[in-house]
mmCIF file of C-alpha atoms and ligand atoms in Angstrom:
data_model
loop_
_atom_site.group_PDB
_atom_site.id
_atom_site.type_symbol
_atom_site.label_atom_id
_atom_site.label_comp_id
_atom_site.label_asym_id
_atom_site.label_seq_id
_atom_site.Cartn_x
_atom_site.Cartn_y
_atom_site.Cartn_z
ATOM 1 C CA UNK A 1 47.920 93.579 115.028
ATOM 2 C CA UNK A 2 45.871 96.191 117.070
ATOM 3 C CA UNK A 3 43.349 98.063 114.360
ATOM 4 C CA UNK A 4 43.610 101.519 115.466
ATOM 5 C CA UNK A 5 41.618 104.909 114.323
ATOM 6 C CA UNK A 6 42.822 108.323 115.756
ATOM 7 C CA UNK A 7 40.528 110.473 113.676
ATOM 8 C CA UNK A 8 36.588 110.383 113.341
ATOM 9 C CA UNK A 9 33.487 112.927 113.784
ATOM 10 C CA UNK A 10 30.097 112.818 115.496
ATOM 11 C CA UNK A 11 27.025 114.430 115.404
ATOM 12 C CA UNK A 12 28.948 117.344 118.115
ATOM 13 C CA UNK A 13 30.493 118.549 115.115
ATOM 14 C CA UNK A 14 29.859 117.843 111.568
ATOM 15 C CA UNK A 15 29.114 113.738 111.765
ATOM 16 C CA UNK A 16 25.923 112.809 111.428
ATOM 17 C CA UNK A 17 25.623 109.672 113.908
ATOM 18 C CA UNK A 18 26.023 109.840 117.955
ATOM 19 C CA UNK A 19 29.647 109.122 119.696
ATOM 20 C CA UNK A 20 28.089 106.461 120.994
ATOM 21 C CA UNK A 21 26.838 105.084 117.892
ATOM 22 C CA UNK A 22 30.129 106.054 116.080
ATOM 23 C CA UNK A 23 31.652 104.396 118.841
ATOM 24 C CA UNK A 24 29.695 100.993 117.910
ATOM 25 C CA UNK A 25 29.984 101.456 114.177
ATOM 26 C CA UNK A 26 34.177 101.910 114.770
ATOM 27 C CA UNK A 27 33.959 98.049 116.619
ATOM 28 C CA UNK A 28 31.512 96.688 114.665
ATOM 29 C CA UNK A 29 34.602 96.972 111.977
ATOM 30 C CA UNK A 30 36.984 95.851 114.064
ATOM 31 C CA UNK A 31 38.437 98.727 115.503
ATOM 32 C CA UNK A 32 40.450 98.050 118.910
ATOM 33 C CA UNK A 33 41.976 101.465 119.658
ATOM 34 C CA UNK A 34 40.004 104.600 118.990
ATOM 35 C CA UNK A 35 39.901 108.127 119.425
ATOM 36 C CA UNK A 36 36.697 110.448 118.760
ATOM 37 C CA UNK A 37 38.282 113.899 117.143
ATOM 38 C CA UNK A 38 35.446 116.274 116.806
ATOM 39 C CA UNK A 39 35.756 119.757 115.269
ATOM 40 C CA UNK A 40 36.970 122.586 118.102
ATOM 41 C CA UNK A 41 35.185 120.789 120.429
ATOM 42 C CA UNK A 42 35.713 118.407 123.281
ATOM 43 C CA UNK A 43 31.884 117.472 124.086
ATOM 44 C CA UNK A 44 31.298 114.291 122.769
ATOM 45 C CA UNK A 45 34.480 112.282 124.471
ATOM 46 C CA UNK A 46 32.849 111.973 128.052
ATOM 47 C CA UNK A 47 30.021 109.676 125.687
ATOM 48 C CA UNK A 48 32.894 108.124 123.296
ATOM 49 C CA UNK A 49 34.622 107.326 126.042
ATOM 50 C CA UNK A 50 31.823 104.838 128.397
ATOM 51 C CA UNK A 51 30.549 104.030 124.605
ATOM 52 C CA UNK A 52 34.220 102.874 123.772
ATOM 53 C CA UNK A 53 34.848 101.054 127.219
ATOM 54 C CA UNK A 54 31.271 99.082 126.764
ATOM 55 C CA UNK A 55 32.481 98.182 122.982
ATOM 56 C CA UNK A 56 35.676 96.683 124.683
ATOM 57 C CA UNK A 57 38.382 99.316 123.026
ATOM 58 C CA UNK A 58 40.317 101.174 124.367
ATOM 59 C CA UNK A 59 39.907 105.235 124.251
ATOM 60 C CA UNK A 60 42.502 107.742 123.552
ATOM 61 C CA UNK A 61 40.833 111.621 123.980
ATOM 62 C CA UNK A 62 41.185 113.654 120.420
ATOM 63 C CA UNK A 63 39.973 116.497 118.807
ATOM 64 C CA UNK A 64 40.651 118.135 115.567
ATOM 65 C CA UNK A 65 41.363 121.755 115.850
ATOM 66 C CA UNK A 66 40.704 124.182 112.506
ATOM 67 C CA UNK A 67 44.015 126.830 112.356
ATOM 68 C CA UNK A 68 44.756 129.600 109.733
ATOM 69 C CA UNK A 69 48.389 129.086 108.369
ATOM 70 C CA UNK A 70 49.674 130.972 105.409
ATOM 71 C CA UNK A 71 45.957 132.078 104.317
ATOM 72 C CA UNK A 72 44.910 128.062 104.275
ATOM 73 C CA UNK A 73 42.781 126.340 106.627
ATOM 74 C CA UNK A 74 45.033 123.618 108.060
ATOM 75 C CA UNK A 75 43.756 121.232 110.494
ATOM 76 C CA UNK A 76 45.638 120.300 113.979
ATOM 77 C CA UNK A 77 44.189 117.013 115.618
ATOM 78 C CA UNK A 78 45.284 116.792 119.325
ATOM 79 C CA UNK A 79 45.265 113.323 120.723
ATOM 80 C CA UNK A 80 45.453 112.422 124.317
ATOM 81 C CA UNK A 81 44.804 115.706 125.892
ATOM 82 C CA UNK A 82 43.237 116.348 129.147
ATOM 83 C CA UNK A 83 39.473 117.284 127.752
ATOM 84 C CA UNK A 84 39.274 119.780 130.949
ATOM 85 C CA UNK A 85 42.368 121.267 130.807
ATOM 86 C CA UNK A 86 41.677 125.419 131.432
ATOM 87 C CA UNK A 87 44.084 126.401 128.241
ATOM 88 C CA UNK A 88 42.504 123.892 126.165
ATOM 89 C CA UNK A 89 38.974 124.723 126.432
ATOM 90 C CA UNK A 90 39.432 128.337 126.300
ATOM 91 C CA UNK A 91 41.262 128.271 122.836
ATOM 92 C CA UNK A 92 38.592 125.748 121.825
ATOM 93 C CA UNK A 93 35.534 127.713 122.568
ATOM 94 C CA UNK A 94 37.338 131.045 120.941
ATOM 95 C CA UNK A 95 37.627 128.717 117.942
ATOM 96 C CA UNK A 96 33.952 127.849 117.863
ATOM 97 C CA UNK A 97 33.215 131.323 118.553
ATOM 98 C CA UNK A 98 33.303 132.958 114.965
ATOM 99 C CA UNK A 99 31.068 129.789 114.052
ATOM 100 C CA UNK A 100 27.833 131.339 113.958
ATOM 101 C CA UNK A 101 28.612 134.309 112.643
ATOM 102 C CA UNK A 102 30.777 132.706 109.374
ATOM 103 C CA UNK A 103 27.259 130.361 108.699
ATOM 104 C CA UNK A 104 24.998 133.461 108.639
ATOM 105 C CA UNK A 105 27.713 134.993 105.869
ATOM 106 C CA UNK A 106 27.705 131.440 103.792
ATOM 107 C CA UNK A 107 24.097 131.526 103.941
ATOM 108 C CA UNK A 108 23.756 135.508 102.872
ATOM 109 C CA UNK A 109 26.010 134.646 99.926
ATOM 110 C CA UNK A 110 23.929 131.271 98.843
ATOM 111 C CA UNK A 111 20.933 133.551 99.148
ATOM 112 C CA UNK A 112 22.446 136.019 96.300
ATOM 113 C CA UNK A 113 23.423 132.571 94.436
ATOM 114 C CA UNK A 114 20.000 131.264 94.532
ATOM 115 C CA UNK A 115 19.504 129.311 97.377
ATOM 116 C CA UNK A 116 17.153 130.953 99.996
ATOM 117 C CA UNK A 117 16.917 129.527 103.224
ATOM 118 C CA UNK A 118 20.252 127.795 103.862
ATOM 119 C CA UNK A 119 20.958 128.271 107.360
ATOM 120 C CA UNK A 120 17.714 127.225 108.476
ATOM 121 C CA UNK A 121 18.014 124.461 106.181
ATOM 122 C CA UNK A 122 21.629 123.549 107.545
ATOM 123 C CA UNK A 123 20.617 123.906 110.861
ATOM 124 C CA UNK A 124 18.112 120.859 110.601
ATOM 125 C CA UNK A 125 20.968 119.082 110.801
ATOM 126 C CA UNK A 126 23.139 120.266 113.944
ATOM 127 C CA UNK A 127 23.763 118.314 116.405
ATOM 128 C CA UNK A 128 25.635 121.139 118.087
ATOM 129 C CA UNK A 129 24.519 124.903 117.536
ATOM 130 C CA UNK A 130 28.102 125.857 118.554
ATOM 131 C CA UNK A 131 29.216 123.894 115.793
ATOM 132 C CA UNK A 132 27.316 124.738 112.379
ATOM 133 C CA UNK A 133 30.070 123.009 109.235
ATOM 134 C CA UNK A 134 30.211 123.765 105.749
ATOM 135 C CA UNK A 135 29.631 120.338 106.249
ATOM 136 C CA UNK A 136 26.246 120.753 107.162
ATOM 137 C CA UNK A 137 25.460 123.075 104.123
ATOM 138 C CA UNK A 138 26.354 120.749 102.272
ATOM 139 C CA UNK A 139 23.975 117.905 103.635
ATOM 140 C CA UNK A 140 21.417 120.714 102.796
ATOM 141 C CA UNK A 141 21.787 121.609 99.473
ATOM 142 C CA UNK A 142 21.978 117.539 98.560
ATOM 143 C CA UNK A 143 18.649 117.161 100.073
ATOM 144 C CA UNK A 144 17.002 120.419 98.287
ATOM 145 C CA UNK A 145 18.477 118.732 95.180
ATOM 146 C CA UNK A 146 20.972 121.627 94.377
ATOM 147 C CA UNK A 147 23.708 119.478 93.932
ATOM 148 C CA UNK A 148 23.908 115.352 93.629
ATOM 149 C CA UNK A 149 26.712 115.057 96.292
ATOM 150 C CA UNK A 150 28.677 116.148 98.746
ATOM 151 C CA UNK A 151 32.340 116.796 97.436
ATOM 152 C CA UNK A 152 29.888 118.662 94.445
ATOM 153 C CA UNK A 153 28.254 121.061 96.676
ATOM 154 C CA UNK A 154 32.287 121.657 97.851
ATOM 155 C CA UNK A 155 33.309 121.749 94.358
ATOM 156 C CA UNK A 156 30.498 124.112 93.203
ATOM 157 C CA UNK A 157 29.411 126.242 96.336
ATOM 158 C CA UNK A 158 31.555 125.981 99.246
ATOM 159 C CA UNK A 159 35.111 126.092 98.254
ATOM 160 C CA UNK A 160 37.548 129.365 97.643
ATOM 161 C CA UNK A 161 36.600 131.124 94.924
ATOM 162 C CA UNK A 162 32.976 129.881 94.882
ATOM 163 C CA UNK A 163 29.705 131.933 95.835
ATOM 164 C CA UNK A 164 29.156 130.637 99.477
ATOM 165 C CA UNK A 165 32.665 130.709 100.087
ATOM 166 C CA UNK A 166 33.172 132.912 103.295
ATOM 167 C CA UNK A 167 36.942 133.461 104.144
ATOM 168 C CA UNK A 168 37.335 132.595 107.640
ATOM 169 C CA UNK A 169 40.489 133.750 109.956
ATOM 170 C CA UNK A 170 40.730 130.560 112.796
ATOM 171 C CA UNK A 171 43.327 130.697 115.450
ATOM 172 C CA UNK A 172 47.313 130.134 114.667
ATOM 173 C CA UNK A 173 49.098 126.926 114.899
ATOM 174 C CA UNK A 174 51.383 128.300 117.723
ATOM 175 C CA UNK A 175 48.593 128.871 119.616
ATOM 176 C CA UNK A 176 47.041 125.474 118.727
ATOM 177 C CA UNK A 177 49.904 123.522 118.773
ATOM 178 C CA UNK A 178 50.397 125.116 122.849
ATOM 179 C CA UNK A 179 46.581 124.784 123.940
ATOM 180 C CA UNK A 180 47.278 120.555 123.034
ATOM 181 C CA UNK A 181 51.087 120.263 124.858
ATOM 182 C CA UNK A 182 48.969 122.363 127.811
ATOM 183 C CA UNK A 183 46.498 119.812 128.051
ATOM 184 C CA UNK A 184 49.413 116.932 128.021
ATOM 185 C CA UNK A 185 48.349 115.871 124.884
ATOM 186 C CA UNK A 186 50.314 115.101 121.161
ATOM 187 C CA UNK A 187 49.971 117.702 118.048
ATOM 188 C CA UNK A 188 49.463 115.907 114.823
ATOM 189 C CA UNK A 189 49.275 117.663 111.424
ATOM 190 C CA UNK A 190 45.646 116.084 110.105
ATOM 191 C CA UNK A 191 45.068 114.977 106.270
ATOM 192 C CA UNK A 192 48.735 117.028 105.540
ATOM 193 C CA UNK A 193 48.274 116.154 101.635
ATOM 194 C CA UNK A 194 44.929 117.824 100.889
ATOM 195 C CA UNK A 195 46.417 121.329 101.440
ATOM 196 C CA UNK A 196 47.505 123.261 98.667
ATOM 197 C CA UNK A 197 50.265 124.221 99.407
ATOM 198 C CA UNK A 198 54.108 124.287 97.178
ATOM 199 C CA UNK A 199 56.245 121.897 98.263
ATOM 200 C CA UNK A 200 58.460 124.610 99.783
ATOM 201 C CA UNK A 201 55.388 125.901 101.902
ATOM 202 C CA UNK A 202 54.614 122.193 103.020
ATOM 203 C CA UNK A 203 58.184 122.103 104.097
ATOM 204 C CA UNK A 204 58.148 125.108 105.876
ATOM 205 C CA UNK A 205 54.315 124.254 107.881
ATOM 206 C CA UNK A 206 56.225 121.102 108.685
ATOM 207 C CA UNK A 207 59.808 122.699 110.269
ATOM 208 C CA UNK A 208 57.405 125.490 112.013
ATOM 209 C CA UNK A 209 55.237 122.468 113.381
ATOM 210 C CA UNK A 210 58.223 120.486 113.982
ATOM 211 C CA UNK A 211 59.807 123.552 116.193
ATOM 212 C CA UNK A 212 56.568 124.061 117.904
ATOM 213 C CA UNK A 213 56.456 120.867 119.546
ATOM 214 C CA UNK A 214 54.096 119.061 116.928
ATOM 215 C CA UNK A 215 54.876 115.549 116.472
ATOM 216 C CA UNK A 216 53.284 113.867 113.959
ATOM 217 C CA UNK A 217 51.320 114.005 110.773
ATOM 218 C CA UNK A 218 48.605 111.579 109.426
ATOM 219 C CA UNK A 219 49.958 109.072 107.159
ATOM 220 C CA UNK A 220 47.037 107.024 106.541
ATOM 221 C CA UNK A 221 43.436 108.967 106.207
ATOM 222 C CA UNK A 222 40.740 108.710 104.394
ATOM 223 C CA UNK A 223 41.257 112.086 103.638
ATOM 224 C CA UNK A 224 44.644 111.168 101.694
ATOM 225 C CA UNK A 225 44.615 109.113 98.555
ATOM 226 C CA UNK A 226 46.715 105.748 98.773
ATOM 227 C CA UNK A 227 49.302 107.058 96.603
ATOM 228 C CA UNK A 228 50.210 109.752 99.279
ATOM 229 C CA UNK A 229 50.405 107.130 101.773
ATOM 230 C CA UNK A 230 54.141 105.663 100.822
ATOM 231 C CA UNK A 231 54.326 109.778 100.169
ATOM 232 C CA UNK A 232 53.849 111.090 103.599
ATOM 233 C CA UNK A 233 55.087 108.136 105.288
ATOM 234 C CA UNK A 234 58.796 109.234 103.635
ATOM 235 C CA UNK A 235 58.043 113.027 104.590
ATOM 236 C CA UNK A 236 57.242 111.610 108.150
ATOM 237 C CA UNK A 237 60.470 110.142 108.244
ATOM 238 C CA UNK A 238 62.556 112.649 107.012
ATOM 239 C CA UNK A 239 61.279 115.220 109.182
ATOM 240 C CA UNK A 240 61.449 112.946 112.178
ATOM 241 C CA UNK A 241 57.558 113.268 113.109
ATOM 242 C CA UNK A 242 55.921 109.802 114.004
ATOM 243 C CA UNK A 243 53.113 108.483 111.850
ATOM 244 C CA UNK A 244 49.288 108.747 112.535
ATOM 245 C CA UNK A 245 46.041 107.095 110.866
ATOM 246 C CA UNK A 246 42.342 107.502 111.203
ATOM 247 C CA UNK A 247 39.469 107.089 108.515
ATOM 248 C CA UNK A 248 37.927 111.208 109.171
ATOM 249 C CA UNK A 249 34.863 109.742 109.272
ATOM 250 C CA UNK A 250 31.780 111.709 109.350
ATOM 251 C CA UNK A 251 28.446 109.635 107.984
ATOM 252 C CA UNK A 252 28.054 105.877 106.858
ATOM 253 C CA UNK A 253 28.136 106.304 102.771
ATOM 254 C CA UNK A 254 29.279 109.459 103.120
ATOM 255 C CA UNK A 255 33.142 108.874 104.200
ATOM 256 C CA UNK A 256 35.496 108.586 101.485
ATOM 257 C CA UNK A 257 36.977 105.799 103.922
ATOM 258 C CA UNK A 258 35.085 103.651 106.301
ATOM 259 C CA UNK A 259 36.559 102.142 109.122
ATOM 260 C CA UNK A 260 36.940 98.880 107.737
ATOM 261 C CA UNK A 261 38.292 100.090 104.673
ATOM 262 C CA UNK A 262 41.476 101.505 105.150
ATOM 263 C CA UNK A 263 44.698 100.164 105.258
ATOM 264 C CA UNK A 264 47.002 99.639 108.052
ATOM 265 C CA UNK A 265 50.261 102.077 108.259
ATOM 266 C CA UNK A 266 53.268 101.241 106.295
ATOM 267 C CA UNK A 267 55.738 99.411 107.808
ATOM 268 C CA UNK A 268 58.530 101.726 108.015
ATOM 269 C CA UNK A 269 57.171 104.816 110.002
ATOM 270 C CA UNK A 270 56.982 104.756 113.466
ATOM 271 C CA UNK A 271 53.014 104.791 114.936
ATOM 272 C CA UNK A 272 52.013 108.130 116.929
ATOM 273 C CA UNK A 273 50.759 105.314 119.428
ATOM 274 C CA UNK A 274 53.993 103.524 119.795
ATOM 275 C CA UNK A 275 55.021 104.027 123.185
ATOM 276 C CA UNK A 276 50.936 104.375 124.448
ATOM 277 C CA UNK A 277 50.276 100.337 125.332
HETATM 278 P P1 LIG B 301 34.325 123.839 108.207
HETATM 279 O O1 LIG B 301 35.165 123.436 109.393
HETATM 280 O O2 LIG B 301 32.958 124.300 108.606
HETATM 281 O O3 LIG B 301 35.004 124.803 107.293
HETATM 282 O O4 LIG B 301 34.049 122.517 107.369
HETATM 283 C C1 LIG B 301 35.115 121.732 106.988
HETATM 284 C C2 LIG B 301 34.596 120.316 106.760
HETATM 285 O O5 LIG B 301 34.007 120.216 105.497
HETATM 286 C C3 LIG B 301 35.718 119.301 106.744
HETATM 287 O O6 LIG B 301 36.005 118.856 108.042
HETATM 288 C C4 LIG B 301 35.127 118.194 105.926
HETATM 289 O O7 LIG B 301 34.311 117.375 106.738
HETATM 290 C C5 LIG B 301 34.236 118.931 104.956
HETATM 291 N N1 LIG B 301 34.860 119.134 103.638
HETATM 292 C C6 LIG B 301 35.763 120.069 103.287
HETATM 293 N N2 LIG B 301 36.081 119.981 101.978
HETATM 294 C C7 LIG B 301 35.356 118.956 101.480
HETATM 295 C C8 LIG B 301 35.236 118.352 100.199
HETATM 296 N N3 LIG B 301 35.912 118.808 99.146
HETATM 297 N N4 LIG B 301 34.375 117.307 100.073
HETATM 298 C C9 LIG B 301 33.689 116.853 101.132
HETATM 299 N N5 LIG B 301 33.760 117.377 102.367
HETATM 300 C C10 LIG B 301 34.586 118.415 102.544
HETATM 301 MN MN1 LIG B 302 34.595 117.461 108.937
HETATM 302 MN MN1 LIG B 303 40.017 117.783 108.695
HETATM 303 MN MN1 LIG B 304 38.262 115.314 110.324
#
C-alpha cells in the first residue's frame, strides 16, 4: 500500500526545516506520495517538487489556505492546483497581505503582557518575511523561557481570549474554495475536528463547502486525535466528500504526528487520491 501525506509545512511558512529537507525527512519514513502544503503560499513547491522527484516520490502541488468562516479561523488545503495559476496567486498574496501587520499587533499586546521584543524575537525565525505565524511566536517565547512548550505558549498567550491574541479577518471560503477549482486543483476541509464549532455549525461549514465545490475533508491528521478518525471518516461518508490524510507537520519533535507515525486511512472512506495514479 502506497504511504501517502497530503499535508506538511516548511520553513516558507511556519516549518522550521527546508522543502527540500522536509522532502527527505517525508522518505526517509517511508513516504511514497507527498504533497508540501505551506501556509497562503505557493513558494516552496518548485523546491518540494525536484526534492520529491530526487527522493523517488511522487509530488502532488498543495497549499493550505487560512479562511474566516462564522468568526473561526478554518483552514482550506488545496491539492493539485496549478502553483501559477493568475486567480490563485492573487487570492494567496491578499491572504499573506494582512500578515505583517497582525504580527506587529500580537507583538504590541505581548509587550503590555510582559514580553518586550517579540517580533524581533519571532522574526529570528522566518524563513519567509511574508509569512510571520503565531507559530513563530511561539518558537520565541519557548526559547526566552516564557513558556515550556509550544501548545502552552497557544494555551497561555496566543489563543482567543488570551493577551497576544489579535483577531484576524482572512479571506472567505467561497472565495478560497474558487481561487483552488481556478487553479484545477481539489478543496479539502484541513484538521475539520479542531474547530469549535456545534455540531449544527460543523454541519452547515460542511453543506456550504459541499455546495461550493469542496470535496473532501482530512480524515487522518496529526492535527485530529485517533478517536476522531472512525469520527470524520463517517461524517466523510455521509456527506459524500472523499477522505484525505497528512501528518501537518511543521518541526521534528515538534509535530504532534510525524510522518512515520500516523496511521493509514480507514478502510471504508474513499482516498482524495483515488482516481490520481
Ligand atoms: P497563524 O496562521 O499565524 O494564525 O498560525 C496558525 C498556526 O499555529 C497553525 O498552523 C499551527 O501550526 C499553529 N497552532 C495553532 N494552534 C496551536 C496549538 N494549540 N498548539 C500548537 N500549534 C498551534
Ligand atoms: Mn502551521
Ligand atoms: Mn492548519
Ligand atoms: Mn497545516
Amino acid at each position: 500500500m502506497l504511504k501517502v501525506d497530503l499535508h506538511c509545512h516548511s520553513n516558507v511558512s511556519d516549518g522550521v526545516m527546508t522543502p527540500q529537507a522536509v522532502a527527505a525527512y517525508a522518505r526517509q519514513a517511508g513516504v511514497d506520495v507527498w504533497a508540501l502544503t505551506d501556509h497562503d503560499e505557493v513558494g516552496g513547491i518548485a523546491a518540494a517538487r525536484v526534492a520529491a522527484e530526487e527522493q523517488g516520490m511522487r509530488f502532488i502541488t498543495g497549499v493550505e489556505i487560512s479562511i474566516t468562516w462564522a468568526r473561526e479561523t478554518v483552514h482550506i488545503v488545496g491539492l493539485n492546483i496549478d502553483e501559477h495559476h493568475p486567480e490563485l496567486t492573487a487570492g494567496l498574496a491578499r491572504t499573506r497581505a494582512g500578515r505583517d501587520h497582525r504580527a506587529r499587533e500580537i507583538s504590541r499586546q505581548l509587550e503590555l503582557a510582559g514580553i518586550d521584543g517579540a517580533y524581533e524575537g519571532a522574526l529570528k525565525f522566518v524563513g519567509n518575511p511574508d509569512l510571520m505565524s503565531r507559530t513563530h511566536f511561539a518558537r520565541y517565547l519557548v526559547e526566552i523561557g516564557a513558556c515550556a512548550n509550544i501548545p502552552e505558549v497557544f494555551r497561555k498567550y496566543l489563543s482567543e481570549g488570551r493577551p497576544g491574541y489579535v483577531p484576524h479577518s482572512w479571506g472567505t471560503l467561497a472565495d478560497t474554495v474558487g481561487w483552488i477549482r481556478a487553479a484545477g486543483g481539489v478543496a479539502v476541509i484541513a484538521h475539520p475536528g479542531r474547530y469549535r464549532f456545534s455540531q449544527l455549525a460543523q454541519g452547515q461549514l460542511f453543506d456550504e463547502f459541499k455546495q461550493l465545490g469542496g470535496a473532501a475533508i482530512e480524515v487522518v491528521t496529526g492535527s485530529h486525535t485517533p478517536d476522531q478518525y472512525p469520527e470524520y471518516a463517517q461524517l466523510a461518508n455521509y456527506y459524500g466528500f472523499l477522505a484525505s490524510r497528512g501528518s501537518d507537520f511543521h518541526a521534528p519533535g515538534e509535530s504532534r504526528v510525524d510522518f512515520a507515525a500516523l496511521p493509514p486511512l480507514p478502510g471504508n472512506v474513499t482516498p482524495v487520491w483515488h482516481d490520481w495514479f
